[in-house]
Coordinates of C-alpha atoms in Angstrom, one line a residue:
M1153 CA -8.6 -34.3 -2.8
N1154 CA -11.6 -33.6 -5.0
A1155 CA -12.4 -34.7 -8.1
V1156 CA -11.7 -33.1 -11.4
R1157 CA -14.8 -31.2 -12.9
N1158 CA -13.2 -30.5 -16.1
A1159 CA -10.2 -31.8 -17.6
V1160 CA -7.4 -29.8 -17.2
G1161 CA -6.5 -27.7 -20.3
A1162 CA -10.1 -28.0 -21.2
M1163 CA -11.6 -24.5 -21.7
I1164 CA -15.5 -23.8 -21.8
L1165 CA -15.8 -20.1 -23.6
S1166 CA -18.3 -18.1 -24.2
L1167 CA -19.0 -15.1 -25.8
V1168 CA -21.0 -12.0 -24.5
T1169 CA -21.6 -8.9 -25.4
F1170 CA -21.0 -5.8 -23.3
A1171 CA -21.0 -2.1 -24.7
G1172 CA -21.4 -3.8 -28.3
V1173 CA -17.8 -5.8 -28.0
A1174 CA -17.6 -9.3 -28.2
T1175 CA -14.9 -10.9 -25.6
A1176 CA -14.5 -13.6 -23.9
Q1177 CA -16.0 -14.6 -20.6
Y1178 CA -14.0 -15.8 -17.6
N1179 CA -14.4 -19.1 -17.5
P1180 CA -11.5 -21.2 -16.7
P1181 CA -11.2 -25.0 -16.2
E1182 CA -12.7 -25.7 -12.8
L1183 CA -10.8 -28.0 -10.3
D1184 CA -13.1 -28.6 -6.7
G1185 CA -11.1 -26.5 -4.1
L1186 CA -7.8 -25.2 -5.9
R1187 CA -8.6 -23.1 -9.1
G1188 CA -11.0 -21.9 -11.3
A1189 CA -14.2 -21.6 -8.8
P1190 CA -17.2 -20.0 -9.6
L1191 CA -18.2 -16.1 -8.6
A1192 CA -19.9 -16.8 -5.3
V1193 CA -22.8 -14.2 -6.4
S1194 CA -23.8 -14.7 -9.8
L1195 CA -23.5 -11.3 -11.7
T1196 CA -21.8 -10.0 -15.3
Y1197 CA -18.1 -9.4 -14.0
P1198 CA -16.8 -7.1 -13.8
P1199 CA -18.8 -3.9 -14.0
V1200 CA -17.7 -0.5 -15.2
A1201 CA -18.0 1.6 -12.2
V1202 CA -20.3 2.9 -9.8
T1203 CA -22.1 5.3 -11.5
S1204 CA -22.8 9.1 -10.5
Y1205 CA -25.8 10.7 -9.1
G1206 CA -27.0 13.0 -11.4
A1207 CA -24.7 15.6 -13.4
G1208 CA -24.9 19.2 -13.2
P1209 CA -24.7 21.9 -10.2
E1210 CA -27.9 20.8 -9.2
F1211 CA -26.7 17.6 -7.7
D1212 CA -24.3 19.7 -5.9
A1213 CA -24.0 17.8 -2.2
R1214 CA -27.7 16.2 -2.9
P1215 CA -28.1 12.9 -1.7
P1216 CA -30.1 10.2 -3.9
D1217 CA -33.7 9.9 -3.6
G1218 CA -34.4 7.9 -0.3
V1219 CA -31.4 8.5 0.9
E1220 CA -30.4 10.6 4.5
A1221 CA -27.3 12.4 4.6
L1222 CA -25.1 11.8 7.6
P1223 CA -24.5 14.8 9.7
V1224 CA -21.0 14.5 9.5
D1225 CA -18.9 12.7 5.8
V1226 CA -15.9 13.0 4.3
F1227 CA -16.3 16.0 2.7
T1228 CA -17.3 18.0 6.0
T1229 CA -15.5 16.6 8.7
T1230 CA -12.5 18.3 10.6
D1231 CA -11.0 15.0 11.6
F1232 CA -11.3 12.1 9.3
Y1233 CA -9.2 9.8 11.9
Q1234 CA -12.1 10.9 14.5
D1235 CA -14.8 9.5 12.5
R1236 CA -13.5 5.8 12.5
D1237 CA -17.2 4.6 13.5
L1238 CA -18.8 6.1 10.1
W1239 CA -16.2 4.5 7.8
M1240 CA -18.1 1.9 7.4
D1241 CA -21.4 3.6 6.4
Q1242 CA -21.5 4.3 2.6
R1243 CA -23.0 8.0 3.3
Y1244 CA -20.0 8.7 5.0
W1245 CA -18.2 8.8 1.5
R1246 CA -21.6 10.0 -0.2
C1247 CA -21.4 6.4 -1.8
N1248 CA -18.7 7.1 -4.2
A1249 CA -16.3 4.6 -5.2
P1250 CA -12.8 5.0 -4.1
R1251 CA -11.6 5.6 -7.8
M1252 CA -14.5 8.3 -7.9
M1253 CA -13.1 10.2 -4.9
A1254 CA -9.8 10.3 -6.4
D1255 CA -11.5 11.8 -9.8
M1256 CA -13.7 14.6 -7.9
R1257 CA -11.9 17.2 -9.7
S1258 CA -11.0 15.4 -13.1
G1259 CA -14.1 14.5 -14.1
G1260 CA -13.7 10.3 -14.2
A1261 CA -16.7 7.9 -14.4
G1262 CA -17.9 9.0 -17.7
V1263 CA -18.1 12.7 -16.3
A1264 CA -16.9 15.2 -18.4
T1265 CA -14.0 17.3 -16.7
S1266 CA -16.0 20.5 -17.7
D1267 CA -18.4 19.7 -15.0
P1268 CA -16.0 18.2 -12.0
R1269 CA -17.9 16.1 -9.3
I1270 CA -16.6 18.3 -6.4
G1271 CA -18.9 20.8 -7.2
A1272 CA -18.8 24.7 -6.9
N1273 CA -17.9 25.1 -3.5
E1274 CA -15.6 22.2 -2.9
P1275 CA -15.3 20.2 -0.9
T1276 CA -18.6 20.4 0.9
S1277 CA -20.5 20.4 -2.7
A1278 CA -19.2 17.2 -3.6
R1279 CA -21.5 15.0 -5.5
W1280 CA -23.0 11.7 -4.8
G1281 CA -22.3 8.3 -6.2
N1282 CA -25.3 5.7 -6.7
C1283 CA -25.6 4.3 -3.4
D1284 CA -27.5 1.0 -5.1
D1285 CA -24.0 0.0 -7.1
D1286 CA -21.6 -2.4 -5.6
W1287 CA -19.5 -5.7 -6.1
P1288 CA -20.2 -8.1 -4.0
R1289 CA -17.6 -8.7 -1.1
E1290 CA -18.2 -12.6 -1.9
N1291 CA -17.2 -12.2 -5.1
I1292 CA -13.7 -10.6 -3.9
V1293 CA -12.7 -12.9 -1.2
S1294 CA -10.7 -16.0 -2.1
P1295 CA -13.0 -19.0 -2.5
Y1296 CA -10.4 -21.3 -1.7
S1297 CA -9.8 -22.6 2.1
F1298 CA -6.1 -22.0 1.8
D1299 CA -4.2 -19.8 4.6
S1300 CA -1.1 -18.8 2.5
A1301 CA 0.5 -18.8 -1.0
E1302 CA 2.8 -21.3 0.1
E1303 CA 0.2 -24.0 1.2
H1304 CA -2.2 -23.3 -1.9
Y1305 CA 0.8 -23.5 -4.2
A1306 CA 2.2 -27.0 -2.6
A1307 CA -1.4 -28.3 -2.8
L1308 CA -1.8 -27.1 -7.0
L1309 CA 1.8 -29.0 -7.3
A1310 CA 0.8 -31.8 -5.7
D1311 CA -2.5 -31.9 -7.3
T1312 CA -0.7 -32.1 -11.1
E1313 CA 2.0 -34.5 -9.8
S1314 CA -0.8 -36.9 -8.9
R1315 CA -1.6 -36.9 -12.6
G1316 CA 1.7 -37.1 -13.8
G1317 CA 3.0 -33.6 -13.8
P1318 CA 4.2 -31.1 -13.8
T1319 CA 4.2 -30.9 -18.1
Q1320 CA 8.0 -30.5 -19.2
H1321 CA 7.5 -28.5 -22.1
T1322 CA 10.2 -28.3 -25.0
Y1323 CA 10.1 -25.6 -27.5
E1324 CA 8.1 -27.9 -29.9
T1325 CA 5.7 -28.5 -27.2
M1326 CA 5.6 -25.6 -25.2
P1327 CA 2.0 -23.1 -25.5
K1328 CA 2.6 -20.5 -28.1
W1329 CA 1.6 -17.8 -26.3
D1330 CA 4.3 -15.3 -27.1
G1331 CA 2.5 -12.0 -28.7
A1332 CA 1.2 -8.8 -27.4
Y1333 CA -1.8 -8.7 -25.3
G1334 CA -4.4 -5.7 -24.1
G1335 CA -7.6 -5.4 -22.1
D1336 CA -11.1 -7.4 -23.0
G1337 CA -12.0 -4.9 -25.6
T1338 CA -14.6 -3.3 -23.1
R1339 CA -14.1 -0.5 -20.4
R1340 CA -14.0 -3.2 -18.0
A1341 CA -11.7 -3.7 -15.3
V1342 CA -11.1 -6.1 -12.4
W1343 CA -12.5 -4.4 -9.2
N1344 CA -9.1 -4.2 -7.8
Y1345 CA -9.1 -0.6 -10.1
M1346 CA -11.7 0.4 -7.5
R1347 CA -14.2 1.9 -9.9
A1348 CA -16.6 -0.6 -9.0
N1349 CA -17.0 -1.1 -5.3
Q1350 CA -18.4 1.3 -2.2
M1351 CA -15.6 2.2 0.1
P1352 CA -16.9 0.2 3.2
T1353 CA -16.8 -3.0 0.8
I1354 CA -13.0 -2.7 0.6
L1355 CA -12.5 -1.2 3.8
S1356 CA -14.1 -4.6 5.0
L1357 CA -11.2 -6.5 3.5
L1358 CA -8.7 -4.6 5.5
T1359 CA -7.0 -5.1 8.8
P1360 CA -7.8 -1.6 11.4
E1361 CA -4.3 -0.3 10.3
H1362 CA -4.6 -0.5 6.9
Q1363 CA -8.3 0.7 6.9
Q1364 CA -6.6 3.8 8.3
R1365 CA -4.1 3.9 6.1
M1366 CA -6.5 3.5 2.9
V1367 CA -9.1 5.9 4.3
Q1368 CA -6.2 8.8 4.6
Q1369 CA -5.4 8.3 1.1
I1370 CA -8.7 8.6 -0.2
Y1371 CA -9.5 11.6 2.0
H1372 CA -6.8 13.5 0.9
E1373 CA -7.3 12.6 -3.1
G1374 CA -11.1 13.3 -2.9
V1375 CA -10.9 16.4 -0.2
D1376 CA -7.7 17.9 -0.4
G1377 CA -6.9 17.3 -4.2
A1378 CA -3.6 15.8 -2.8
H1379 CA -2.6 13.0 -5.2
Q1380 CA 0.5 10.9 -4.4
W1381 CA 0.6 9.3 -7.7
S1382 CA 3.8 6.9 -8.3
A1383 CA 3.9 8.0 -11.8
S1384 CA 3.9 11.5 -10.8
Y1385 CA 7.2 11.3 -9.0
C1386 CA 8.7 8.8 -11.1
F1387 CA 8.2 6.2 -8.6
P1388 CA 8.2 2.6 -8.9
E1389 CA 4.2 1.4 -9.3
G1390 CA 4.6 -1.6 -7.4
F1391 CA 3.5 -5.1 -7.7
M1392 CA -0.2 -4.9 -7.7
R1393 CA -0.7 -2.0 -9.7
Q1394 CA -0.2 -4.6 -13.0
W1395 CA -3.8 -5.3 -12.5
A1396 CA -4.6 -2.0 -13.8
T1397 CA -4.5 -0.5 -17.4
G1398 CA -2.0 1.0 -20.1
G1399 CA 1.5 -0.1 -19.3
T1400 CA 1.3 -0.9 -16.1
A1401 CA 0.0 -4.2 -17.1
A1402 CA 1.5 -7.1 -18.8
G1403 CA 1.3 -5.9 -22.3
R1404 CA 3.5 -8.9 -23.9
F1405 CA 4.4 -12.7 -22.9
V1406 CA 7.5 -14.3 -24.0
I1407 CA 7.5 -18.3 -23.4
T1408 CA 10.6 -20.3 -23.2
P1409 CA 10.9 -24.2 -21.8
E1410 CA 12.5 -22.4 -18.7
V1411 CA 11.3 -19.2 -18.0
V1412 CA 8.2 -16.7 -18.9
L1413 CA 8.7 -13.1 -19.0
M1414 CA 5.5 -11.0 -18.4
I1415 CA 6.7 -7.4 -19.7
G1416 CA 4.8 -4.0 -19.7
N1417 CA 6.1 -0.8 -20.0
T1418 CA 6.8 -0.1 -16.3
M1419 CA 6.8 -3.7 -15.1
K1420 CA 9.1 -6.8 -15.7
R1421 CA 8.1 -10.1 -14.1
T1422 CA 10.2 -12.9 -14.7
V1423 CA 8.5 -16.6 -13.7
M1424 CA 11.5 -19.3 -13.2
L1425 CA 9.9 -22.4 -14.3
N1426 CA 10.1 -25.4 -11.7
G1427 CA 12.2 -23.4 -9.4
E1428 CA 11.7 -24.0 -5.4
F1429 CA 10.3 -22.0 -2.7
P1430 CA 12.1 -19.6 -1.5
L1431 CA 13.8 -18.6 -5.0
A1432 CA 16.4 -16.7 -3.5
P1433 CA 17.3 -15.1 -0.5
G1434 CA 17.5 -11.5 -0.6
P1435 CA 15.5 -8.1 -0.1
P1436 CA 12.1 -7.6 -1.4
Q1437 CA 11.7 -6.7 -4.8
W1438 CA 8.6 -4.3 -6.5
Y1439 CA 7.7 -7.5 -8.4
G1440 CA 8.8 -10.1 -6.0
D1441 CA 10.2 -13.3 -6.9
T1442 CA 8.2 -16.0 -9.3
I1443 CA 8.5 -19.8 -9.5
G1444 CA 6.0 -21.6 -11.5
F1445 CA 5.1 -24.7 -13.4
W1446 CA 3.2 -26.1 -16.3
D1447 CA 0.2 -28.0 -15.7
G1448 CA -0.9 -29.3 -19.5
D1449 CA -1.2 -25.8 -21.1
A1450 CA -2.0 -23.8 -17.8
L1451 CA 0.8 -22.2 -15.9
I1452 CA 0.7 -22.1 -12.2
T1453 CA 2.9 -19.5 -10.3
M1454 CA 3.6 -18.5 -6.8
T1455 CA 5.6 -14.8 -6.3
S1456 CA 6.9 -13.9 -2.7
N1457 CA 9.6 -11.5 -1.5
V1458 CA 7.3 -8.4 -2.7
Q1459 CA 8.1 -5.0 -1.6
G1460 CA 5.2 -3.4 0.2
W1461 CA 4.2 -0.1 -1.5
N1462 CA 0.8 1.0 -2.7
Q1463 CA -1.1 2.0 -5.6
H1464 CA -3.5 5.1 -6.1
S1465 CA -7.2 5.1 -5.1
S1466 CA -6.5 1.6 -3.6
W1467 CA -5.2 0.0 -0.7
E1468 CA -1.4 -0.7 0.6
W1469 CA 0.0 -4.0 0.8
S1470 CA 2.9 -5.0 3.0
D1471 CA 6.0 -7.0 2.6
A1472 CA 4.5 -10.0 3.6
L1473 CA 2.0 -10.1 0.1
E1474 CA 2.4 -13.5 -2.0
T1475 CA 0.3 -14.9 -4.7
V1476 CA -1.1 -17.6 -6.2
E1477 CA -1.8 -17.0 -10.1
I1478 CA -3.2 -19.1 -12.8
F1479 CA -3.0 -18.3 -16.6
T1480 CA -5.4 -20.9 -19.0
P1481 CA -5.4 -19.9 -22.3
V1482 CA -8.8 -19.2 -24.4
N1483 CA -9.4 -20.2 -27.7
D1484 CA -11.8 -19.8 -30.3
A1485 CA -14.1 -22.5 -32.1
S1486 CA -11.1 -23.1 -34.5
G1487 CA -8.4 -23.5 -31.9
N1488 CA -7.1 -20.2 -32.7
L1489 CA -5.4 -18.6 -29.2
I1490 CA -7.6 -15.6 -28.3
G1491 CA -6.1 -14.8 -25.1
L1492 CA -5.3 -15.9 -21.5
D1493 CA -7.8 -16.0 -18.3
W1494 CA -5.5 -14.7 -15.4
E1495 CA -6.9 -15.8 -12.2
A1496 CA -4.8 -14.5 -8.9
I1497 CA -5.1 -15.3 -5.3
I1498 CA -3.8 -12.5 -2.9
Y1499 CA -2.5 -13.3 0.4
D1500 CA -1.3 -10.8 3.1
S1501 CA -1.6 -11.3 6.7
Q1502 CA -0.6 -7.6 7.5
A1503 CA -2.8 -5.7 5.2
L1504 CA -5.9 -8.4 4.4
V1505 CA -8.4 -9.9 7.4
E1506 CA -8.6 -12.9 4.3
P1507 CA -7.3 -13.6 1.0
V1508 CA -8.9 -11.9 -1.8
R1509 CA -9.0 -12.8 -5.8
L1510 CA -8.5 -11.4 -9.0
L1511 CA -10.3 -12.8 -12.5
W1512 CA -9.1 -10.8 -15.3
H1513 CA -8.6 -11.8 -18.9
R1514 CA -5.9 -10.7 -21.4
S1515 CA -6.7 -10.6 -24.9
Y1516 CA -4.4 -11.6 -27.7
Q1517 CA -3.8 -8.8 -30.0
R1518 CA -1.0 -9.9 -32.5
S1519 CA 2.5 -11.5 -32.6
L1520 CA 5.8 -10.1 -31.3
S1521 CA 7.2 -9.5 -34.8
E1522 CA 3.9 -7.4 -35.6
S1523 CA 3.5 -5.9 -32.4
G1524 CA 5.7 -2.6 -33.3
R1525 CA 7.9 -0.6 -31.3
F1526 CA 8.2 -1.2 -27.6
S1527 CA 8.6 1.6 -25.0
N1528 CA 10.5 1.2 -21.8
I1529 CA 9.6 4.1 -19.6
E1530 CA 12.5 5.3 -17.8
C1531 CA 10.9 8.0 -15.9
I1532 CA 12.0 11.5 -16.4
R1533 CA 10.5 13.3 -13.7
P1534 CA 7.5 15.9 -14.5
M1535 CA 6.5 17.0 -10.9
Y1536 CA 7.5 17.5 -7.4
P1537 CA 6.0 17.6 -4.2
I1538 CA 5.7 21.3 -3.2
E1539 CA 3.5 21.7 -0.4
G1540 CA 2.4 18.5 -0.2
R1541 CA 0.9 18.6 -4.2
A1542 CA 2.4 16.9 -7.2
T1543 CA 3.3 20.3 -9.1
P1544 CA 4.8 20.4 -12.5
I1545 CA 8.4 22.5 -12.8
A1546 CA 9.5 24.0 -15.9
P1547 CA 13.3 23.3 -17.3
G1548 CA 15.5 25.5 -15.7
E1549 CA 13.1 26.7 -12.7
V1550 CA 15.2 26.4 -9.1
I1551 CA 12.8 25.3 -6.3
Q1552 CA 13.0 23.9 -2.7
F1553 CA 11.7 20.7 -2.0
R1554 CA 11.7 18.3 0.9
V1555 CA 12.9 14.4 -0.3
R1556 CA 10.9 12.1 1.2
D1557 CA 11.7 8.8 2.6
M1558 CA 11.2 6.0 0.6
G1559 CA 11.3 3.3 2.9
S1560 CA 8.7 4.9 5.2
R1561 CA 5.5 5.6 3.0
P1562 CA 6.6 8.7 1.5
W1563 CA 2.8 9.6 0.1
A1564 CA 1.7 9.8 3.7
E1565 CA 4.7 11.9 4.5
S1566 CA 3.3 14.8 2.5
W1567 CA -0.2 14.7 3.7
E1568 CA 0.5 14.5 7.4
L1569 CA 3.0 17.6 6.7
Y1570 CA 1.1 19.7 4.8
F1571 CA -2.9 18.9 5.4
E1572 CA -2.9 17.0 9.0
E1573 CA -2.3 19.7 11.4
G1574 CA -4.6 19.8 14.5
M1575 CA -5.7 16.0 13.2
Q1576 CA -5.5 13.5 15.8
R1577 CA -3.7 10.4 14.0
P1578 CA -4.1 7.4 16.0
Q1579 CA -0.3 5.7 16.3
E1580 CA 0.0 2.4 14.6
E1581 CA 0.9 -0.7 16.2
L1582 CA 4.4 -1.9 15.0
D1583 CA 4.7 -5.3 14.4
L1584 CA 8.5 -6.2 15.5
G1585 CA 8.0 -9.9 15.1
F1586 CA 8.3 -10.5 18.9
N1587 CA 5.4 -12.5 20.8

């Protein structure tokens, strides 16, 4: 085991100004080979977004200066499945980030909705992004040597035990994290929000089957405008959606000596302290089963038994997804809590070619008693999939629609039924568990 570079629980805090707002810079205690590893490429983390190349009709389908457009790209193809050899060329996507593809008709990325980037003659008139913008792959993949969350968690636990842990907190000694949390005070978001990367960079993280699934999604969002977002249909958001914005994120933390509760408007997670892996037998859950322990005032967790699902503009994950997460408090010069640094390492042997890492900061805003009304979202369905598109239906209106199979990629069912006639979709290889 490598030596501890910084004492556990110590925090190096720097304040940077981003968009005029002072915010905590992610910089947790670093334990060699276990947690807190610095980014591989030294850049301001994270970027806001891939920028749009120009605005206004004169930029419809116009490539950036010095960039030669491909003869066929995602906006001109008749069958994206047959273009696999082009998927890893950023020009195939006109250098648009995945979320920019999804926002083609709604503005997004700082572009006014009155000037949609799909252009006047959609979809061929779609505008380009900035081909020079991308968040490095080296800053996305896990910097650790572990192949599984279980192995990583066991190493963290063993290291803590070698220093006399895990820490057994009481109500008097436990970290006082209870409260309401928000973003870091800027428009920044984790790369997982899919605004900051070129498509080929994200595809390079995925296995061939899951590359195809993501390409299918981004094509139908950007080219057909056929978004199948979970919120449109009152579907569960799913585990990976918690690293987004709004009610899908952990807005409140409740700390006890036995459990830690992470609560958002659409997500609820319970960390069972000092639990054992696996926590319990049973079917997968939307937010999985989480165990954890305290290492001083840092919380270390492992999650497994997650239901495979997807989030819009991003990749689908499988039932094999597991995570190791480390929450480290950030204090100001007077020792007052100002937020939590949240490091998450994502393991998914079916969807990812190697583990990836998310670094996020949640800013402490106010106490639970001062946080006001909490809205539990019990969704009343506002839209229905009519001919493959999410369509608002007024009360009293009578409709006919196809009920989708929730256990079999319901979003893809709509796309394949209504938008892929004549396309030659390769059959996915099913993993039935046989050698």
